[in-house]
Tab-separated table of C-alpha atoms in Angstrom:
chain	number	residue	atom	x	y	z
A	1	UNK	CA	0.000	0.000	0.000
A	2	UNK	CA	1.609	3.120	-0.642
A	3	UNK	CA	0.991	6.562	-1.259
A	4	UNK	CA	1.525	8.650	-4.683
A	5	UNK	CA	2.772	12.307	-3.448
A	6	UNK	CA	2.974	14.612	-6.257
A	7	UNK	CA	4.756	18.349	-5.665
A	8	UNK	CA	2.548	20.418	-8.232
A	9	UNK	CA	4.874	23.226	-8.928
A	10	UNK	CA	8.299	21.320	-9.599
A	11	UNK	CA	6.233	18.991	-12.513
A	12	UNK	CA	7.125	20.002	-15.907
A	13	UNK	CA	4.364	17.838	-17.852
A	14	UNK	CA	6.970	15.827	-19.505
A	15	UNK	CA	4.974	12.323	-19.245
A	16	UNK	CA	7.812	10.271	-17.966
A	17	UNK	CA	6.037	8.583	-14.926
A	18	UNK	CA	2.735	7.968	-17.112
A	19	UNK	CA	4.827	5.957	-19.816
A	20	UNK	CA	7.232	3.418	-17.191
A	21	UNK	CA	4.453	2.710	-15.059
A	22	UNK	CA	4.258	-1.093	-15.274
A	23	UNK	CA	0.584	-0.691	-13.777
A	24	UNK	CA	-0.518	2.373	-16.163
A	25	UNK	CA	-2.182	4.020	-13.193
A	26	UNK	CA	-0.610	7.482	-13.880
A	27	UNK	CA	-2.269	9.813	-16.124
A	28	UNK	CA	-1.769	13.674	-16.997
A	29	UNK	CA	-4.092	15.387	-14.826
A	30	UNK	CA	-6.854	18.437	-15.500
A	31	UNK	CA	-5.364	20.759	-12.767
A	32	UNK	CA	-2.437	22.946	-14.119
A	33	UNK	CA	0.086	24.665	-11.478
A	34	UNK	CA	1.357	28.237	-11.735
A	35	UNK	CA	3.166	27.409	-14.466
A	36	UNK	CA	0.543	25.780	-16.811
A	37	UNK	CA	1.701	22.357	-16.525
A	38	UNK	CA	-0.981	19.990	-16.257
A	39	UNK	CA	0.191	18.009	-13.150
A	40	UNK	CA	0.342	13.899	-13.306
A	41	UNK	CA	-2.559	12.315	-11.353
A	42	UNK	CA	-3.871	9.254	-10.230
A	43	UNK	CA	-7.111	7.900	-10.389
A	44	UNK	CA	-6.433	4.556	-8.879
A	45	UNK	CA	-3.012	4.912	-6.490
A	46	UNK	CA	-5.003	1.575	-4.465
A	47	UNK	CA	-3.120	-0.699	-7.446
A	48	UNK	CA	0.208	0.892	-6.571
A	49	UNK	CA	2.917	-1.899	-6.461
A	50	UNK	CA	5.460	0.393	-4.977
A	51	UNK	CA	7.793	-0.882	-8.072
A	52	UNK	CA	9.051	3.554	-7.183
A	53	UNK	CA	10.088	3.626	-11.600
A	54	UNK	CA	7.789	6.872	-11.329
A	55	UNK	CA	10.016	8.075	-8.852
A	56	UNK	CA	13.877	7.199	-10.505
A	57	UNK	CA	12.606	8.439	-14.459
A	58	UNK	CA	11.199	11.527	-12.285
A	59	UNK	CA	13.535	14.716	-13.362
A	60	UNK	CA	12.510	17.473	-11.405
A	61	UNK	CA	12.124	16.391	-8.046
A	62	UNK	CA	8.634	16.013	-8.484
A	63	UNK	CA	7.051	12.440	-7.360
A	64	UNK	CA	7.880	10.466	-4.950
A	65	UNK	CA	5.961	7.180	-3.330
A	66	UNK	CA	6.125	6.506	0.305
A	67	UNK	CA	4.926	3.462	2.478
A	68	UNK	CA	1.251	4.397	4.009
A	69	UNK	CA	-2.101	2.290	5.310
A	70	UNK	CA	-4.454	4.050	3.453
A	71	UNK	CA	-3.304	4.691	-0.697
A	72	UNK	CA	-4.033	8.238	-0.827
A	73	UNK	CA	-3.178	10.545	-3.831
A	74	UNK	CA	-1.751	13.369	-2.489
A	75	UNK	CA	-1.188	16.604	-4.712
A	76	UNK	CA	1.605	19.010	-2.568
A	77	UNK	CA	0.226	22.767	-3.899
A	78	UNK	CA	2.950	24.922	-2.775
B	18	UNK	CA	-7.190	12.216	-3.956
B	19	UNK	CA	-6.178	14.723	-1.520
B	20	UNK	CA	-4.876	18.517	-2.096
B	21	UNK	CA	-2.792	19.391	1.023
B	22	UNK	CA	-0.880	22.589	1.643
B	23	UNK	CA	0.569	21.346	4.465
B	24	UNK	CA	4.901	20.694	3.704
B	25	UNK	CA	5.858	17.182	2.573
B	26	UNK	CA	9.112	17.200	2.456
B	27	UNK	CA	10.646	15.272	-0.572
B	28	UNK	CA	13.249	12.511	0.199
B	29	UNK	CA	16.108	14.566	-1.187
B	30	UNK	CA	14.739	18.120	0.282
B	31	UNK	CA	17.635	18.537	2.181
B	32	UNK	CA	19.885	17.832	0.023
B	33	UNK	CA	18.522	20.559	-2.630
B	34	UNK	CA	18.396	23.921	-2.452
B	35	UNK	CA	14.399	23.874	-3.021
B	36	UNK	CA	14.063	27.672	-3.329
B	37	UNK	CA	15.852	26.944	-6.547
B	38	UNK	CA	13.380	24.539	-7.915
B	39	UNK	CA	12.212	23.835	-10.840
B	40	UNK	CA	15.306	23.409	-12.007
B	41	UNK	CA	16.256	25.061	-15.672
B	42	UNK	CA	16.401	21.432	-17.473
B	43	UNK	CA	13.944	20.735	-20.243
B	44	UNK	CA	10.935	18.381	-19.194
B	45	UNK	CA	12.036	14.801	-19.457
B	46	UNK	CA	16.085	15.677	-19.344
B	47	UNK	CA	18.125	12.661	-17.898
B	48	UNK	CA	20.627	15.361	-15.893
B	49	UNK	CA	17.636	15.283	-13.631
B	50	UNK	CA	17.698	11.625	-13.003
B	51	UNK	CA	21.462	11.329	-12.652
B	52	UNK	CA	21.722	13.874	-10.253
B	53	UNK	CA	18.678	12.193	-8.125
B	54	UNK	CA	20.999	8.522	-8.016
B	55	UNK	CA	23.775	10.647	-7.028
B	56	UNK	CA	22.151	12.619	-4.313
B	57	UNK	CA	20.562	9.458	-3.092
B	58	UNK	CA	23.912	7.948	-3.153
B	59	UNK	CA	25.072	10.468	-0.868
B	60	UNK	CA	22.331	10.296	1.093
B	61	UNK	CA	22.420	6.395	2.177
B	62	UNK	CA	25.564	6.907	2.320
B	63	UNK	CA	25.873	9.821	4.623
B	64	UNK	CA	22.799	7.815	7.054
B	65	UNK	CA	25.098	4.971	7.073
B	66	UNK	CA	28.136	7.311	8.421
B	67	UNK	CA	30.563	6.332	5.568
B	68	UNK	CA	31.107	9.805	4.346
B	69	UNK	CA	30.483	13.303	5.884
B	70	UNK	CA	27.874	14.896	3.992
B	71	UNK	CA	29.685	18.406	4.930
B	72	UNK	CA	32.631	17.182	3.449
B	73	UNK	CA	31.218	17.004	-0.043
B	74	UNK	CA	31.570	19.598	-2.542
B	75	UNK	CA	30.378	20.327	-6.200
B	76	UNK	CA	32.684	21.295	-9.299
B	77	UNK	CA	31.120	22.171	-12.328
B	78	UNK	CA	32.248	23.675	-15.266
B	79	UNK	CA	30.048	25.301	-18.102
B	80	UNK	CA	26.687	23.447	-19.905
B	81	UNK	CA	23.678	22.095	-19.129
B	82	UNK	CA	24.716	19.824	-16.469
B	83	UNK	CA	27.464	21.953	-14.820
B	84	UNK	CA	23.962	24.140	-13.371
B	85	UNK	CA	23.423	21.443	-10.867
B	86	UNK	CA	26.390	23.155	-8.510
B	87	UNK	CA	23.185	25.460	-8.280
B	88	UNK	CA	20.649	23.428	-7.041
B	89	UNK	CA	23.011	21.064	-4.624
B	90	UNK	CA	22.906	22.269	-0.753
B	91	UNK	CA	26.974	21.454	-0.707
B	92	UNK	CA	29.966	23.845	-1.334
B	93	UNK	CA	30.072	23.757	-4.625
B	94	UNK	CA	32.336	26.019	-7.618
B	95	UNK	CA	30.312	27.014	-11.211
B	96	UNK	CA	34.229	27.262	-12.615
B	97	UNK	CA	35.629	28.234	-15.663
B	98	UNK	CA	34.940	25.859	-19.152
B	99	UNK	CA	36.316	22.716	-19.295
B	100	UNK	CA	38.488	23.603	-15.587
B	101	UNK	CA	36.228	21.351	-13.241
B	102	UNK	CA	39.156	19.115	-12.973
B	103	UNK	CA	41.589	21.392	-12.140
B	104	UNK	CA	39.672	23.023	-9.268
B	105	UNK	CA	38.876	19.974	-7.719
B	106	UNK	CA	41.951	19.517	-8.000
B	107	UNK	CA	42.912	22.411	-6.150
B	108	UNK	CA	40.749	21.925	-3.869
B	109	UNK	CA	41.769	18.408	-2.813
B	110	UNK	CA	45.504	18.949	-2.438
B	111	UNK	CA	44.852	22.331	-0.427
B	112	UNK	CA	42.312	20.320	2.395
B	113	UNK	CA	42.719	16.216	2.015
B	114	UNK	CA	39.481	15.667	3.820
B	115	UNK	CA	36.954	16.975	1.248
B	116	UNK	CA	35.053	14.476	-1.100
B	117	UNK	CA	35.201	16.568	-4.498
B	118	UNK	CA	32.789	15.322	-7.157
B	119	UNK	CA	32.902	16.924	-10.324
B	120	UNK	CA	29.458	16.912	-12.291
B	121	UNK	CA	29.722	17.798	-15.719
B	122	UNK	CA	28.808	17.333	-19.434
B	123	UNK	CA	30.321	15.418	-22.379
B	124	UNK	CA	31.263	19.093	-24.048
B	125	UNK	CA	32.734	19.996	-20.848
B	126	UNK	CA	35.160	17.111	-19.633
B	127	UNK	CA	35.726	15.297	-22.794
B	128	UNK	CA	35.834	18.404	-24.948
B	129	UNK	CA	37.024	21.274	-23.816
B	130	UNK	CA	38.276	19.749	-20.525
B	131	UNK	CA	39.797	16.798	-22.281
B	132	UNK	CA	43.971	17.510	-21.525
B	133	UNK	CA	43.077	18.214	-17.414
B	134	UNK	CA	40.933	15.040	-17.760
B	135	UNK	CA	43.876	12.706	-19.167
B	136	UNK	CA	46.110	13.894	-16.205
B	137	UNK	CA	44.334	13.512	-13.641
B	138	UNK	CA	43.376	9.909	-14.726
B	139	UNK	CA	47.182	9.090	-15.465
B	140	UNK	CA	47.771	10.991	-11.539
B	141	UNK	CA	45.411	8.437	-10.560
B	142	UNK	CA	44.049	11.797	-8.422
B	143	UNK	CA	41.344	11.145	-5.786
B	144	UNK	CA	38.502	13.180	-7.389
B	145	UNK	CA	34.883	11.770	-8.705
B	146	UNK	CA	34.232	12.155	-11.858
B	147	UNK	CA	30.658	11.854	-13.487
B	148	UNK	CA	30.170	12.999	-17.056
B	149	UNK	CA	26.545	13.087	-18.329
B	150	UNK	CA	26.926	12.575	-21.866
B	151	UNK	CA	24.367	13.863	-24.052
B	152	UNK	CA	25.925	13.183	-26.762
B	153	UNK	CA	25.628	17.191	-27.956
B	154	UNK	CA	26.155	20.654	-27.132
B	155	UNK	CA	23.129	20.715	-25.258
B	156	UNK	CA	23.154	24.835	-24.163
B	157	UNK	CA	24.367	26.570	-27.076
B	158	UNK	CA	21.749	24.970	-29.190
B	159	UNK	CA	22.893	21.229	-30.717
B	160	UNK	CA	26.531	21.943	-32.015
B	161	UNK	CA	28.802	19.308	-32.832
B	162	UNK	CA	30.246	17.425	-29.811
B	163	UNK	CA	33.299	14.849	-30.113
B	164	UNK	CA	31.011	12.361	-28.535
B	165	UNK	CA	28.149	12.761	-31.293
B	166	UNK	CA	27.871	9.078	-32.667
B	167	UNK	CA	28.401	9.048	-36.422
B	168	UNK	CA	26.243	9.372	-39.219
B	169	UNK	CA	23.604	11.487	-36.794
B	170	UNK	CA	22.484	14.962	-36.914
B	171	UNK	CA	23.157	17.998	-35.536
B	172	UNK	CA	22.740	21.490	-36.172
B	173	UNK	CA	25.750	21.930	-37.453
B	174	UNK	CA	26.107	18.681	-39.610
B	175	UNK	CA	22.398	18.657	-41.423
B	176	UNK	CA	23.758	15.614	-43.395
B	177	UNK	CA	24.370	13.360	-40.593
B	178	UNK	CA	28.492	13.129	-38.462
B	179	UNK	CA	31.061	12.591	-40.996
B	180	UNK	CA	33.719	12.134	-37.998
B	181	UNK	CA	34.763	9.214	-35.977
B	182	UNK	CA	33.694	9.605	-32.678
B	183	UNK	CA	35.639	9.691	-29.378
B	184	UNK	CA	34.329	7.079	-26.631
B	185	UNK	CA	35.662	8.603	-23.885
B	186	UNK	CA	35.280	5.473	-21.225
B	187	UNK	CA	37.835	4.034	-23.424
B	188	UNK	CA	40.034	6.418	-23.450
B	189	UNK	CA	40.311	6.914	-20.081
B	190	UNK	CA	40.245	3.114	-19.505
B	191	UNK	CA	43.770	3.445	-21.537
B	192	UNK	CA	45.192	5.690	-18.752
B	193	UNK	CA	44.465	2.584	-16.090
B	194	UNK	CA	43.059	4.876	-13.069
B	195	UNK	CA	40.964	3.174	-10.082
B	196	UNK	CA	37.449	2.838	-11.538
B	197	UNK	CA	35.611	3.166	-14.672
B	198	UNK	CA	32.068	2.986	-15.606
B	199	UNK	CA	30.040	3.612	-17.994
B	200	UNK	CA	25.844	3.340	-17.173
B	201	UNK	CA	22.533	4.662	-18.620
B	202	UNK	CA	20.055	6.977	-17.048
B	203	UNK	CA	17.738	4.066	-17.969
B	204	UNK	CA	19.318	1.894	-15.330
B	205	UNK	CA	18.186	3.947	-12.223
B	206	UNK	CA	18.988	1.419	-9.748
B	207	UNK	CA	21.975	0.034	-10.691
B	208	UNK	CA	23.417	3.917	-11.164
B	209	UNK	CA	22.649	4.024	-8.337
B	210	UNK	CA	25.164	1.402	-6.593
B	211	UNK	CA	27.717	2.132	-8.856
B	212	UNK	CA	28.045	5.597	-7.496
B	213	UNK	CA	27.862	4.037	-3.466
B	214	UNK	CA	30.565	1.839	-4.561
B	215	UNK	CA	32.494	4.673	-6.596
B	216	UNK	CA	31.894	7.501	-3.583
B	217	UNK	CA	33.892	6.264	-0.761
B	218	UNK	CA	37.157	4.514	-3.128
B	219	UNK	CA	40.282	6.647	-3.181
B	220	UNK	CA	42.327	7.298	-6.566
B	221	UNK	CA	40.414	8.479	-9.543
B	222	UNK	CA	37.319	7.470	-10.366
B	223	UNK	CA	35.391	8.027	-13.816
B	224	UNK	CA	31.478	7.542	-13.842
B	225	UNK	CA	30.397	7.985	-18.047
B	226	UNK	CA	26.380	8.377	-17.325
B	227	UNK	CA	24.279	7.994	-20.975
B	228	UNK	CA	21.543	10.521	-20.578
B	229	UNK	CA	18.649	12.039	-22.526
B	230	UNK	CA	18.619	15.389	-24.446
B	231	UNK	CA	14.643	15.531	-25.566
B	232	UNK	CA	14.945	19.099	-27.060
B	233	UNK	CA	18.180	19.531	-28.966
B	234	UNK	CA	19.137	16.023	-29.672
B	235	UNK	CA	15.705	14.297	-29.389
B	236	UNK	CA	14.587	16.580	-32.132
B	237	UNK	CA	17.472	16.732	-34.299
B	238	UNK	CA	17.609	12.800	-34.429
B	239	UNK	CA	13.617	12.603	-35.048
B	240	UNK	CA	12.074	11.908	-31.346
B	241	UNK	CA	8.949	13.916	-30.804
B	242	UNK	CA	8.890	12.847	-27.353
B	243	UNK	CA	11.454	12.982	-24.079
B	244	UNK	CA	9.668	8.436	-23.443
B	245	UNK	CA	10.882	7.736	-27.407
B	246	UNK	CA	14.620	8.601	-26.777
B	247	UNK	CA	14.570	7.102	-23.364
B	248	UNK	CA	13.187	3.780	-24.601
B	249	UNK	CA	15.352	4.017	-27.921
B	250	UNK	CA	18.416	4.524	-25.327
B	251	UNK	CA	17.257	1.429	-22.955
B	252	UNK	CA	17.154	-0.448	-25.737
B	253	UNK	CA	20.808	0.334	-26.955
B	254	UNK	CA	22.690	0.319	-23.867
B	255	UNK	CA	23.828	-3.059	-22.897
B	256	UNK	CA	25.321	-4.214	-20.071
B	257	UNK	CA	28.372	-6.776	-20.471
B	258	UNK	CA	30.962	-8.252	-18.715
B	259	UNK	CA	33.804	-7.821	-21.281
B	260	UNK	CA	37.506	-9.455	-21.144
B	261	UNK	CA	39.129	-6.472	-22.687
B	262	UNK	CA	38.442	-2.743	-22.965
B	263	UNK	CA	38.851	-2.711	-26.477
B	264	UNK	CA	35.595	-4.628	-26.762
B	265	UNK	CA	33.467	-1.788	-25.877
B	266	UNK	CA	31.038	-0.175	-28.262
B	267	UNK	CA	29.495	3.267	-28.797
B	268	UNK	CA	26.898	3.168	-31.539
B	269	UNK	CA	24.352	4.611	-31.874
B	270	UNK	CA	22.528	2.410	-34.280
B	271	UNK	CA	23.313	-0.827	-32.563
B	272	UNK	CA	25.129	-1.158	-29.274
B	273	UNK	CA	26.276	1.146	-26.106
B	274	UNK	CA	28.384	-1.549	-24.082
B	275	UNK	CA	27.402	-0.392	-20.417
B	276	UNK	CA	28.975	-1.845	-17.085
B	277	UNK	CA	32.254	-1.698	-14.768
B	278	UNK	CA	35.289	-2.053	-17.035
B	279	UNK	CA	38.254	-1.276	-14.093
B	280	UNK	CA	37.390	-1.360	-10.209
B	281	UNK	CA	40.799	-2.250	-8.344
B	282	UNK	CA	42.744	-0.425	-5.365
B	283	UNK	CA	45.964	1.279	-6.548
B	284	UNK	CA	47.631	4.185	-4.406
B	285	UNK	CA	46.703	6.602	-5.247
B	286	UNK	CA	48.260	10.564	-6.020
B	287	UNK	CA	47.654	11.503	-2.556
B	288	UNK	CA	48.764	8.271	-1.487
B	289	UNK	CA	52.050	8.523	-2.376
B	290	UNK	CA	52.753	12.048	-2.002
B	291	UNK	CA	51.992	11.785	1.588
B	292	UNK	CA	54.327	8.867	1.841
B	293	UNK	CA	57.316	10.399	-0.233
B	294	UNK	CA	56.785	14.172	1.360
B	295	UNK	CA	55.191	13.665	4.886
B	296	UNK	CA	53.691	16.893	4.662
B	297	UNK	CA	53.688	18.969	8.147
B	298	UNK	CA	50.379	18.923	9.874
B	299	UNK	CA	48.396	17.525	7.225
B	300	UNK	CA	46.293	14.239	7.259
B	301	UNK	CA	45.119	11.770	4.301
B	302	UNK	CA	43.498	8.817	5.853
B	303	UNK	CA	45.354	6.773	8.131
B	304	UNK	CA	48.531	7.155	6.382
């Protein structure tokens, strides 16, 4: 079980995480930050395998996955 | 899903300088991911009291990648083009404690940089190396780089590379320092060893990292998108155990040879200058 924490002003919308996800449980989202990016989200972060490929291919500090009881998507807006 | 404003702190938070972020990188550029495997290398190894995080500074010359001494929370030197080397250099003889790590492109160390990198590799001097090649000249806008592979395009060659190209791991292979390496940003995890194991050796140590370019050389070489040149670059680099360096490939068309080519133990510079010399009131290990 584990959580997807996205930080919605370092993503860049370059669609890294939705293509190596083994699960395809990433998709680009409808928010947009500050920026205009329109921020990876997850619709289903329950399937999460915890396989962290999102979190390696990630370039800009962005995504991360962390251990957690309840899978929660969890969009950081600062 | 959940919108918080509260502060989650990213694993490598305090090892950025967050005020910084985003970084300048294109979306999708493999610097990124490099420098993550190296700042989690630090990291584990810091928690496991191996090295001194405080100890640890940056070098960085000129380029795309040399912009990460900006974004690092260590001491860290944007230096002149191509003089990384020689600063870390510097920097290492004048206190013998510091870990120096010089982070730097393929146009940087191999190019302009190339003479201070074959000395310190034949000094066998106790600095990290990693180069990110990107196989162009990523900042000024897709120029010509020695480690271009033949026959591919670049803003200044519309026609394809009519030179031979200069595989740097071998060359510096040739000069027989401590430990060369060559990886992809496409092997996270195993990057990511490779720079635990390289952190903490002494004598020089040469990290090549493959790495993405989506704008310049993505476009130039026809990939519309930064997950067509990764995959087109996992599927190229290969990792081997080879009997020879001379076996090693760099083409782009068939075969990057990935994988440790030298790990041993020699003395290093510092090693036997502090034997020959005995330097007054001046430490290097237990020696």
């Amino acid at each position: 079980m584990f959580d997807i924490v996205v930080i919605g002003e370092r993503c860049k919308e370059c669609g890294m995480c939705i293509n190596v996800c083994p699960k395809k449980i990433l998709e680009r989202g409808e928010k947009t930050n500050s920026r205009g990016f329109y921020v990876t989200y997850s619709p289903k972060p329950e399937e999460c395998v915890g396989c962290r490929l999102c979190e390696y291919v990630c370039p800009d500090f962005a995504l991360f996955i962390r251990p957690s009881s309840s899978p929660t998507y969890i969009l950081v807006q600062r | 899903m959940v919108e918080t404003q509260e502060v989650i702190k990213y694993p490598l938070d305090d090892y950025l300088r967050t005020e910084r972020l985003p970084h300048i990188w294109c979306p999708g550029c493999g610097i990124g991911m490099a420098l993550q495997a190296l700042l989690w290398s630090i990291k584990e190894l810091h928690e496991q009291g191996v090295i001194d995080r405080k100890k640890v500074c940056f070098f960085t010359g000129i380029g795309c990648t040399a912009r990460a001494s900006g974004f690092v929370k260590f001491d860290a030197i944007h230096a002149l083009h191509g003089r990384a080397i020689p600063v870390a250099t510097g920097a290492k003889l004048g206190n013998p404690s510091l870990i120096p790590i010089v982070f730097s492109g393929d146009g940087d160390i191999a190019a302009i940089g190339g003479n201070h990198l074959l000395h310190a590799a034949r000094r066998n001097f106790d600095i990290l190396v990693v180069m990110i090649n990107n196989m162009t000249y990523a900042l000024t806008g897709g120029q010509l780089a020695p480690t271009t592979p033949t026959g591919v395009r670049s803003t200044t060659t519309p026609r394809g590379n009519p030179e031979n190209v200069m595989d740097t791991t071998k060359f510096v292979a040739s000069l027989r320092p401590n430990f060369v390496a060559r990886y992809s940003v496409t092997q996270p995890t195993i990057l990511r060893t490779v720079f635990k194991k390289a952190l903490p050796k002494r004598g020089f140590r040469f990290i090549e990292v493959m790495s993405t370019c989506t704008e310049i050389f993505g476009r130039h070489t026809g990939f519309r998108d930064p997950y067509e040149l990764y995959s087109r670059l996992k599927k190229i680099c290969k990792i081997k155990k080879i009997s020879s360096i001379d076996e090693i490939k760099y083409d782009w068309e068939n075969e990057i040879t990935c994988g440790t080519f030298i790990d041993k133990d020699d003395p290093s510079f510092l090693d036997m200058y502090f034997k020959m010399y005995k330097p007054r009131g001046m430490v290097y290990g237990e020696s």
